[in-house]
PDB file of C-alpha atoms in Angstrom:
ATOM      1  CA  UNK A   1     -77.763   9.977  23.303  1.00 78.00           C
ATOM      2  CA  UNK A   2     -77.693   9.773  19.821  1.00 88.00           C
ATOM      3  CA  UNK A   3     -77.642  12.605  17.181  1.00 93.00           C
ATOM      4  CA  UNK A   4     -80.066  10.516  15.096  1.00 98.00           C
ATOM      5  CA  UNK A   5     -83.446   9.685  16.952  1.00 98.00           C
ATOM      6  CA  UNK A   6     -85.431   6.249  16.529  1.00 98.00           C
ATOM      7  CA  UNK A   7     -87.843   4.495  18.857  1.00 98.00           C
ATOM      8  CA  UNK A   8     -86.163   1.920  21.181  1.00 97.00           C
ATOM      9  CA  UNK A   9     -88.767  -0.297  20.505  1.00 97.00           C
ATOM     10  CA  UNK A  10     -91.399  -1.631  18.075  1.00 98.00           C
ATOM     11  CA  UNK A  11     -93.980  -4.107  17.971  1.00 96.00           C
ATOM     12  CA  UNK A  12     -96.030  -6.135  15.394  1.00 94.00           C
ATOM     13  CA  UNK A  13     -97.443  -9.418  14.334  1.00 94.00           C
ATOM     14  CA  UNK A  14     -97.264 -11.951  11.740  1.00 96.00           C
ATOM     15  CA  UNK A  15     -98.058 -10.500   8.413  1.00 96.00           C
ATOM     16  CA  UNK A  16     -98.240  -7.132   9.910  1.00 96.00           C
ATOM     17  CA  UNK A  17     -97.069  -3.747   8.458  1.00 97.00           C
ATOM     18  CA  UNK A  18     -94.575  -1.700  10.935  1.00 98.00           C
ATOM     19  CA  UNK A  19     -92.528   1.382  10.322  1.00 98.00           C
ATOM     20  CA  UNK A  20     -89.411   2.894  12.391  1.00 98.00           C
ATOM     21  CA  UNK A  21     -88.303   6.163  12.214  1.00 98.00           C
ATOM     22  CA  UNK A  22     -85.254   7.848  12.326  1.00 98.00           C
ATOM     23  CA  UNK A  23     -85.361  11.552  12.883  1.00 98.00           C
ATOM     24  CA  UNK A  24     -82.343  13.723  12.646  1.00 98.00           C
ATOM     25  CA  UNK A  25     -81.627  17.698  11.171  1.00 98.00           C
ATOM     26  CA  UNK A  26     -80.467  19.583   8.219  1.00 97.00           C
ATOM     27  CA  UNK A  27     -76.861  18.532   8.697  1.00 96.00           C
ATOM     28  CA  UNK A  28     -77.299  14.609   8.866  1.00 97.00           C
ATOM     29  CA  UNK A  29     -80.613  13.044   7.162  1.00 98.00           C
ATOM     30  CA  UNK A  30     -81.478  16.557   5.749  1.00 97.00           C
ATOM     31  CA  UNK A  31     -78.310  16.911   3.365  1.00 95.00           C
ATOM     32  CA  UNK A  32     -77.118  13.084   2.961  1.00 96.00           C
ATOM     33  CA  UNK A  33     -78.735   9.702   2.581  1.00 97.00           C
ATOM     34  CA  UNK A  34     -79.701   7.531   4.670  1.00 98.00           C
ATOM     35  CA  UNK A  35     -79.197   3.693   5.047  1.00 98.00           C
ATOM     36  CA  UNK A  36     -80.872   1.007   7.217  1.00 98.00           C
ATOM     37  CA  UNK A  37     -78.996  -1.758   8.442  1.00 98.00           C
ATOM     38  CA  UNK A  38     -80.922  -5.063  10.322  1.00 98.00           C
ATOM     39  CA  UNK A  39     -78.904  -6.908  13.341  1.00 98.00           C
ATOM     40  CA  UNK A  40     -80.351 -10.760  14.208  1.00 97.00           C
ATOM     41  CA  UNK A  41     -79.269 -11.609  17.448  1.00 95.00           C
ATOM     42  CA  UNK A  42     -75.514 -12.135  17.788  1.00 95.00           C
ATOM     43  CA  UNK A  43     -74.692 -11.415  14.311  1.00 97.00           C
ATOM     44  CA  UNK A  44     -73.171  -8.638  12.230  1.00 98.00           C
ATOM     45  CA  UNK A  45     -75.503  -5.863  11.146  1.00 98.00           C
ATOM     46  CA  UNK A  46     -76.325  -6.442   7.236  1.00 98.00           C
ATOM     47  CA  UNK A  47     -77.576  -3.920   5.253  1.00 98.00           C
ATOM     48  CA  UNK A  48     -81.167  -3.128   4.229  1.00 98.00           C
ATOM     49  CA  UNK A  49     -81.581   0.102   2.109  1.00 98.00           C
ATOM     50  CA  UNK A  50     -79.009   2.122   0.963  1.00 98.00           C
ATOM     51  CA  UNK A  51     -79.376   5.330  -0.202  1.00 98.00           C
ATOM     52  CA  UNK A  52     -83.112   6.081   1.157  1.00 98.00           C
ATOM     53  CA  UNK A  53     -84.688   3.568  -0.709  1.00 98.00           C
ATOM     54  CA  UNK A  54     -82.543   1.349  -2.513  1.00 98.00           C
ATOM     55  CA  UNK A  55     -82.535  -2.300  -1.943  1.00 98.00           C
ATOM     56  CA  UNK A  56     -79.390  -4.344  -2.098  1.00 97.00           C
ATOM     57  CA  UNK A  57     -79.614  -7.576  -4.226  1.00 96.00           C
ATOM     58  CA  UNK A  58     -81.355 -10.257  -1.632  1.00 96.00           C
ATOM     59  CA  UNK A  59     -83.284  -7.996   0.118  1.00 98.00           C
ATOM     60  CA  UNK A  60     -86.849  -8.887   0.397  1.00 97.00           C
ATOM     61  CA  UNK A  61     -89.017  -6.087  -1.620  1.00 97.00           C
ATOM     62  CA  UNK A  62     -91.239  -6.677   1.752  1.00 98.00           C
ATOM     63  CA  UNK A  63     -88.753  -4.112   3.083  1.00 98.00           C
ATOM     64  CA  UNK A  64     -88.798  -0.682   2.248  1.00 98.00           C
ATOM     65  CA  UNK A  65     -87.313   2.991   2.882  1.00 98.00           C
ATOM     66  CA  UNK A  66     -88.527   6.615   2.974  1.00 98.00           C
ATOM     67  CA  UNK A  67     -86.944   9.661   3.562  1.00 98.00           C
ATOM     68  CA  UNK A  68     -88.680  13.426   3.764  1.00 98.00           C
ATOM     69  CA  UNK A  69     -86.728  16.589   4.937  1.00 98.00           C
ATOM     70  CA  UNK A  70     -84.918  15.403   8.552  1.00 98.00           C
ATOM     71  CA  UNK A  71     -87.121  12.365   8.674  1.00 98.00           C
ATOM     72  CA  UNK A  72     -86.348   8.918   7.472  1.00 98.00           C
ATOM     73  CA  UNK A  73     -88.441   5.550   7.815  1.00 98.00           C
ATOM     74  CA  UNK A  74     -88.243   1.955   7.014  1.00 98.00           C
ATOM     75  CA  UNK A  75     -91.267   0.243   6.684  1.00 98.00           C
ATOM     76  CA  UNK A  76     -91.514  -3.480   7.203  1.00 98.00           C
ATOM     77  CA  UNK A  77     -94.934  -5.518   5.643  1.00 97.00           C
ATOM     78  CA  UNK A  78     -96.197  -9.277   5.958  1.00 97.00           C
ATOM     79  CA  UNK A  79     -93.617  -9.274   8.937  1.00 97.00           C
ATOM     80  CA  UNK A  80     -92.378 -13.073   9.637  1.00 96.00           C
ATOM     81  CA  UNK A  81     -90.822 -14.306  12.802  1.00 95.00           C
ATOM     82  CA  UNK A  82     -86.798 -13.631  11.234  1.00 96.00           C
ATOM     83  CA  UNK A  83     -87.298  -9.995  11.079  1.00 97.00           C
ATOM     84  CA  UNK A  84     -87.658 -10.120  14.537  1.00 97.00           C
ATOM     85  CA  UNK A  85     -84.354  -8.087  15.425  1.00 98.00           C
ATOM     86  CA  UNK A  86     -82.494  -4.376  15.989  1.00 98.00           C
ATOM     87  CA  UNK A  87     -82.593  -1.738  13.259  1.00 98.00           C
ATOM     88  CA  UNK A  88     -80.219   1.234  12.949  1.00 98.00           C
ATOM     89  CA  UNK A  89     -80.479   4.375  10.366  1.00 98.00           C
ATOM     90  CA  UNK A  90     -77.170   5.922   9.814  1.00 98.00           C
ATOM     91  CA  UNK A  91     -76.037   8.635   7.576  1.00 98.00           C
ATOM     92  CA  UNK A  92     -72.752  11.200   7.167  1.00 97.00           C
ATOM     93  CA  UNK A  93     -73.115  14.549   9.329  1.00 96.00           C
ATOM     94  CA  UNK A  94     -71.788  17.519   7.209  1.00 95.00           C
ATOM     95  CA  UNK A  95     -71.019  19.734  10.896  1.00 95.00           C
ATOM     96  CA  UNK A  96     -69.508  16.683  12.548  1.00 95.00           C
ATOM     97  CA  UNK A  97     -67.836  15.207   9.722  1.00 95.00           C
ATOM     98  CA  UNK A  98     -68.864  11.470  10.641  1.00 97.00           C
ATOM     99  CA  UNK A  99     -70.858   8.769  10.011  1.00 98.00           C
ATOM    100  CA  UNK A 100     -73.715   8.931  12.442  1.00 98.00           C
ATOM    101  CA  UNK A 101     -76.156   5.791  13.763  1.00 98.00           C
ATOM    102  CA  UNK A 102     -79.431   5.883  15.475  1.00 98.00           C
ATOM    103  CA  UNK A 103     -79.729   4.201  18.912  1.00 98.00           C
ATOM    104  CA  UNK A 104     -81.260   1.358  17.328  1.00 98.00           C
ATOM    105  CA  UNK A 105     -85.126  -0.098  17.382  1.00 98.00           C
ATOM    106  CA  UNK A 106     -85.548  -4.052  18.547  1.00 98.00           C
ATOM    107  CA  UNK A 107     -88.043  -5.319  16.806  1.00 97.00           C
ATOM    108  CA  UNK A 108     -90.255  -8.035  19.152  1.00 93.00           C
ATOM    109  CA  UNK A 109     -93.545  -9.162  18.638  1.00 84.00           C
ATOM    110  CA  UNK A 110     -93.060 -12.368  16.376  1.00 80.00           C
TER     111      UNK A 110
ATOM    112  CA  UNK B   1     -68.016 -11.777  -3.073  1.00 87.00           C
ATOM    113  CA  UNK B   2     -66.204 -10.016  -1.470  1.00 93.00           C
ATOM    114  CA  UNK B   3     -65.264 -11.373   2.295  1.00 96.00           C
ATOM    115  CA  UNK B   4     -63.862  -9.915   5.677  1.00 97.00           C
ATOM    116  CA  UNK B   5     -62.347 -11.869   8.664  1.00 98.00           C
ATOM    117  CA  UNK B   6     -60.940 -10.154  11.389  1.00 98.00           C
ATOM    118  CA  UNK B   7     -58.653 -10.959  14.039  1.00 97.00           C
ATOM    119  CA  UNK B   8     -57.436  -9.316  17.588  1.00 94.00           C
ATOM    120  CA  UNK B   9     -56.794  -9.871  20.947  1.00 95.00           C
ATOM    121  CA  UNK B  10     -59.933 -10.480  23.172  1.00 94.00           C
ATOM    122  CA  UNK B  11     -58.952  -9.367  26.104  1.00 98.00           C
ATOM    123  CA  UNK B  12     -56.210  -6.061  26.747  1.00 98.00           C
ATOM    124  CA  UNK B  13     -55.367  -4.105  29.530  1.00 98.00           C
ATOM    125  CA  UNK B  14     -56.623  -0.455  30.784  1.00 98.00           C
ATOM    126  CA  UNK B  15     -54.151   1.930  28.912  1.00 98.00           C
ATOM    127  CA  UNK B  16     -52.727  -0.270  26.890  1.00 98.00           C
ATOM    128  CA  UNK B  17     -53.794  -0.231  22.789  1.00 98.00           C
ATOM    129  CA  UNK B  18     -55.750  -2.491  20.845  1.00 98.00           C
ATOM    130  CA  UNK B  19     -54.690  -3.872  17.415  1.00 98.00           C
ATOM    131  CA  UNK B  20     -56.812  -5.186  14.998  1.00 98.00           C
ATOM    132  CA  UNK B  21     -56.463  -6.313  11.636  1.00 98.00           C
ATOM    133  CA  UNK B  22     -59.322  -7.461   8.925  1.00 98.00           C
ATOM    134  CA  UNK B  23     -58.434  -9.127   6.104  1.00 98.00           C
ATOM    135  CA  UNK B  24     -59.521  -8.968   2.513  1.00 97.00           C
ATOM    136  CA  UNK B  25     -60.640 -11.956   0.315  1.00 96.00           C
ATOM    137  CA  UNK B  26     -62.465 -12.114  -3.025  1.00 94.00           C
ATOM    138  CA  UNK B  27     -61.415  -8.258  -4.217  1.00 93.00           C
ATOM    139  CA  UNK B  28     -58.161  -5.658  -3.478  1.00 93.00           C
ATOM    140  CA  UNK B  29     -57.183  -3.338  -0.739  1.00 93.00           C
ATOM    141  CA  UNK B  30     -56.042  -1.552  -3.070  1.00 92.00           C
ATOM    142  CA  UNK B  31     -59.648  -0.917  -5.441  1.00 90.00           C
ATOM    143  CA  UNK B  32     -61.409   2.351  -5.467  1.00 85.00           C
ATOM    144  CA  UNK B  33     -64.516   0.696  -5.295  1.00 88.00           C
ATOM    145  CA  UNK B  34     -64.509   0.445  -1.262  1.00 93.00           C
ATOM    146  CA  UNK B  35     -63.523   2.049   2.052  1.00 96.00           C
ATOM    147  CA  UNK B  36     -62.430   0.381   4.825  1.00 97.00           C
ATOM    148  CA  UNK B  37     -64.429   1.224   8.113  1.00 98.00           C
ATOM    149  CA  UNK B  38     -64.407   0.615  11.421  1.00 98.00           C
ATOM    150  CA  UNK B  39     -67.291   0.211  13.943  1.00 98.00           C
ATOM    151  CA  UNK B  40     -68.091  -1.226  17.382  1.00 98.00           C
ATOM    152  CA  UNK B  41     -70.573  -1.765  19.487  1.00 98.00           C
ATOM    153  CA  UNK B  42     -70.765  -1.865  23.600  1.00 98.00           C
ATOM    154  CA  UNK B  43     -72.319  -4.299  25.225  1.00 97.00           C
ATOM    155  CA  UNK B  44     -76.645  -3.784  24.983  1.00 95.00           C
ATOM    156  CA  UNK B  45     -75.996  -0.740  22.944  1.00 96.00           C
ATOM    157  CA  UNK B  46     -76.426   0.790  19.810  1.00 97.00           C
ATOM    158  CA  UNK B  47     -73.145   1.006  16.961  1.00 98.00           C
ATOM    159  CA  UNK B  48     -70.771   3.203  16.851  1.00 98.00           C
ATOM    160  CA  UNK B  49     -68.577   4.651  13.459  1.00 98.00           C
ATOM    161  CA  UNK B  50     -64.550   4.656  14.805  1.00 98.00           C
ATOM    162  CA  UNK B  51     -62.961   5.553  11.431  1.00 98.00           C
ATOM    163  CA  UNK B  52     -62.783   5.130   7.583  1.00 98.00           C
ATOM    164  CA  UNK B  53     -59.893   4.524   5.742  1.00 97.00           C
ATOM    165  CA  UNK B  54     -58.967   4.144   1.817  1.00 93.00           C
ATOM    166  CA  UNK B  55     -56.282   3.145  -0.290  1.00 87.00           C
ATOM    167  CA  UNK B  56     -54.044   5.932  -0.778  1.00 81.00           C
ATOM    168  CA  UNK B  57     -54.152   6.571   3.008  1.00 78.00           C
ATOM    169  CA  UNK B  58     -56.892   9.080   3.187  1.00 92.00           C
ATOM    170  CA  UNK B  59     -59.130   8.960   6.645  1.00 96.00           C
ATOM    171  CA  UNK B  60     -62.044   9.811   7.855  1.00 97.00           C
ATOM    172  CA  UNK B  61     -62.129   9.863  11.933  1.00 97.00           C
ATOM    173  CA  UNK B  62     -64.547  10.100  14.538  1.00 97.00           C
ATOM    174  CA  UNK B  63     -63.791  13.280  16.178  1.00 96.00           C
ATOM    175  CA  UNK B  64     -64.526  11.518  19.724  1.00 95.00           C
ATOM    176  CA  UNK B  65     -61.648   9.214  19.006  1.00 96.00           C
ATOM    177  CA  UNK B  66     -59.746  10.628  16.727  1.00 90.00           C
ATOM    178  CA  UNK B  67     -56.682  11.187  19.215  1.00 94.00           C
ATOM    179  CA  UNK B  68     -56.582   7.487  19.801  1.00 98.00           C
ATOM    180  CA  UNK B  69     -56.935   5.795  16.809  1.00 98.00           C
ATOM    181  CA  UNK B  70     -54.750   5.069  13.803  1.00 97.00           C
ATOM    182  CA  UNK B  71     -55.615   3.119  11.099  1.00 97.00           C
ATOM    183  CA  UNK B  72     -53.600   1.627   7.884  1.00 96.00           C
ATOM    184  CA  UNK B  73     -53.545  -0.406   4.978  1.00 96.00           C
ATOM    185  CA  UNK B  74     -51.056  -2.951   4.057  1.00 95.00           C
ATOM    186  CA  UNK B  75     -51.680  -3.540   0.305  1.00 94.00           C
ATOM    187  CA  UNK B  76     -48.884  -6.652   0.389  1.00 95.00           C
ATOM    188  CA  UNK B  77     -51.396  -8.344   2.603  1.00 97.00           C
ATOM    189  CA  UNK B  78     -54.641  -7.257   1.535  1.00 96.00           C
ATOM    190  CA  UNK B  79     -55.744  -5.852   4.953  1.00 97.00           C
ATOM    191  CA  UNK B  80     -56.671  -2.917   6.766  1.00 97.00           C
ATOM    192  CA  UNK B  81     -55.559  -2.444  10.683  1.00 98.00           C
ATOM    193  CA  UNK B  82     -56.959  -0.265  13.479  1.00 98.00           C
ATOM    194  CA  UNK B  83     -55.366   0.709  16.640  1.00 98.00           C
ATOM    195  CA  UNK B  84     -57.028   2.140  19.382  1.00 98.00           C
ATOM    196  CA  UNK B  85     -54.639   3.877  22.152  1.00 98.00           C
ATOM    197  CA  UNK B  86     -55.098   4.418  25.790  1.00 98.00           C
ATOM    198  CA  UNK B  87     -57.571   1.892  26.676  1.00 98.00           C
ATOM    199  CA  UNK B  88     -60.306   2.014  29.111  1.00 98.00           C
ATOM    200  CA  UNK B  89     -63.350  -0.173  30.421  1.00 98.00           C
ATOM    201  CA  UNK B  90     -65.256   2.116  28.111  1.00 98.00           C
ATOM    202  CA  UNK B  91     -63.710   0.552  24.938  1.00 98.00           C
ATOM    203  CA  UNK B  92     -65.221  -2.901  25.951  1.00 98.00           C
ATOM    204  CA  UNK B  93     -67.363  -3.581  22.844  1.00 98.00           C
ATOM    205  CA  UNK B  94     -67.864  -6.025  19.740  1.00 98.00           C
ATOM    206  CA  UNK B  95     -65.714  -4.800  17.407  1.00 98.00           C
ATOM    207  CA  UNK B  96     -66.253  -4.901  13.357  1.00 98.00           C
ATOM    208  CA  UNK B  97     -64.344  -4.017  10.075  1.00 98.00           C
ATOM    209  CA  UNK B  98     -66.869  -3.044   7.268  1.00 98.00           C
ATOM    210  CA  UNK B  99     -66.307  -1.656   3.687  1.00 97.00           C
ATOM    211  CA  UNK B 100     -67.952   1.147   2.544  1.00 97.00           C
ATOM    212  CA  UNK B 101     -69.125   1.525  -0.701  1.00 94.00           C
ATOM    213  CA  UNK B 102     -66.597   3.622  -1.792  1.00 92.00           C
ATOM    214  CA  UNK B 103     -67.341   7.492  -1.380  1.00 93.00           C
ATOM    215  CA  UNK B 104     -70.743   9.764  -1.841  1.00 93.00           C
ATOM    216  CA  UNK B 105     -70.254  12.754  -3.265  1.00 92.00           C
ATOM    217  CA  UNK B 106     -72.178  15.817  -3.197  1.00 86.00           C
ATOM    218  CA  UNK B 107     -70.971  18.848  -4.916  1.00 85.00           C
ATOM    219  CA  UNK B 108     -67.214  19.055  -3.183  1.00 86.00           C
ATOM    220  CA  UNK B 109     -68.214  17.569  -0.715  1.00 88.00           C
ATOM    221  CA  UNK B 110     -67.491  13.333  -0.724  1.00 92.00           C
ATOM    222  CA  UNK B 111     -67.440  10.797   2.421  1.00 95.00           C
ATOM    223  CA  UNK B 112     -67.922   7.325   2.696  1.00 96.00           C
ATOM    224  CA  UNK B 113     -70.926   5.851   1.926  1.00 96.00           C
ATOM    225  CA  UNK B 114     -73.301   3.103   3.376  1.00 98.00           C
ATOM    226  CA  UNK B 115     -71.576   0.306   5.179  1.00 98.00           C
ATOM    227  CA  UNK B 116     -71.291  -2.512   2.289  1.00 97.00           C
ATOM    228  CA  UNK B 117     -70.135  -5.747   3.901  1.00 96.00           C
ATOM    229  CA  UNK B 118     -69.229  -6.516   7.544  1.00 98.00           C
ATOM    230  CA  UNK B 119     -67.078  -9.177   9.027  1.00 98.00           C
ATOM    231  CA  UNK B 120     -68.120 -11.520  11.800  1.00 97.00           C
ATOM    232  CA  UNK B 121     -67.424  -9.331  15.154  1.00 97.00           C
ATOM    233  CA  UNK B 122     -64.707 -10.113  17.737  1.00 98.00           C
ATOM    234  CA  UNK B 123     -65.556  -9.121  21.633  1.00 98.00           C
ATOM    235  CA  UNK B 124     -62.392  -6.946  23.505  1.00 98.00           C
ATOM    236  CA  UNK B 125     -62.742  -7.112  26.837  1.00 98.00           C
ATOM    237  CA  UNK B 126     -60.975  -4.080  28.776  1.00 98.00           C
ATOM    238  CA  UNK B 127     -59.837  -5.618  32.241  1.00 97.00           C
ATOM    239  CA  UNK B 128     -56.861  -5.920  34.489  1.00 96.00           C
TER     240      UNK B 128
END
């Protein structure tokens, strides 16, 4: 079980709006930021938002990230069919001294 | 840009170790602009961070593993190895090399942050 918490699953439609969380505590998400990464089926993960919010150059602006206290979200809009796919939060945990993902949410819907 | 391929054995034997090696094109093992991670992932599960390391020979472990892995750079090649001792069918996974984007710092405090570029995965299979 992971240390950081997201929903194993979400669910949306074309040209919806869909968020995933990623809960974790004081020592992970609370002190440190956190990054999003998106896997496509039988790929590499790629990264999505660095640093809470920050998008890397290519990154579609239709993706977005939050963070508030021990909570972090990514929010997807106009979802297409290619976002379909698993998302993981990660960040570094001060008590455990290592980088830390979330169990991942699969995306399905589209 | 900067590019990772990574090579290893796809299939080793319980309690044996597993070598792998990722190597470095379009920028230098040796630049302080990255760290050199490790991550893998089992079969229909989530990822999971096995080490960091950086030029200079600094580390950063998971404490899980930490007793079974060594990593290293070899700046004459431009790549960055990990070994992972004592083998079980546990360590069956897709394994990647990543850089990180060199190191956050807060106060002190510094670690490596997000997980910059990733190489194509290669499956070890754990088997007799």
């Amino acid at each position: 079980q992971s240390v950081l918490t997201q929903p194993p699953s979400a669910s949306g439609t074309p040209g919806q709006r869909v968020t995933i969380s990623c809960s974790g505590s004081r020592s992970n998400i609370g002190n440190n930021p956190v990054n999003w990464y998106q896997q496509l089926p039988g790929t590499a993960p790629r990264l999505l938002i660095y640093s809470n919010d920050q998008r890397p150059s290519g990154v579609p602006d239709r993706f977005s990230g939050s963070k508030s206290g021990t909570s972090a979200s990514l929010a997807i809009s106009g979802l297409q069919s290619e976002d379909e796919a698993d998302y993981f939060c990660a960040t570094w945990d001060d008590s455990l001294n290592a980088v830390l993902f979330g169990g991942g949410t699969k995306l399905t819907g589209l | 840009q900067l590019q990772l391929q990574l090579s290893g054995p796809g299939l080793v034997k319980p309690s044996e170790t597993l070598s792998l090696t990722c190597t470095v094109s379009g920028g230098s093992i040796i630049s302080s602009h990255y760290y050199w991670g490790w991550i893998r992932q089992p079969p229909g599960k989530g990822l999971e961070w096995l080490g960091t390391i950086y030029y200079g020979g600094g580390t950063y472990h998971n404490p899980s593993l930490k007793s079974r892995v060594i990593m290293s750079v070899d700046s004459s090649k431009n790549q960055f190895s990990l070994k992972l001792s004592s083998l079980t069918a546990d360590d069956t996974a897709v394994y990647y090399c990543a850089t990180h984007h060199g190191a956050y710092c807060s106060g002190t405090n510094c670690y490596p942050h997000y997980l910059e570029h990733w190489a194509q995965g290669t499956r070890v299979t754990v088997s007799s």
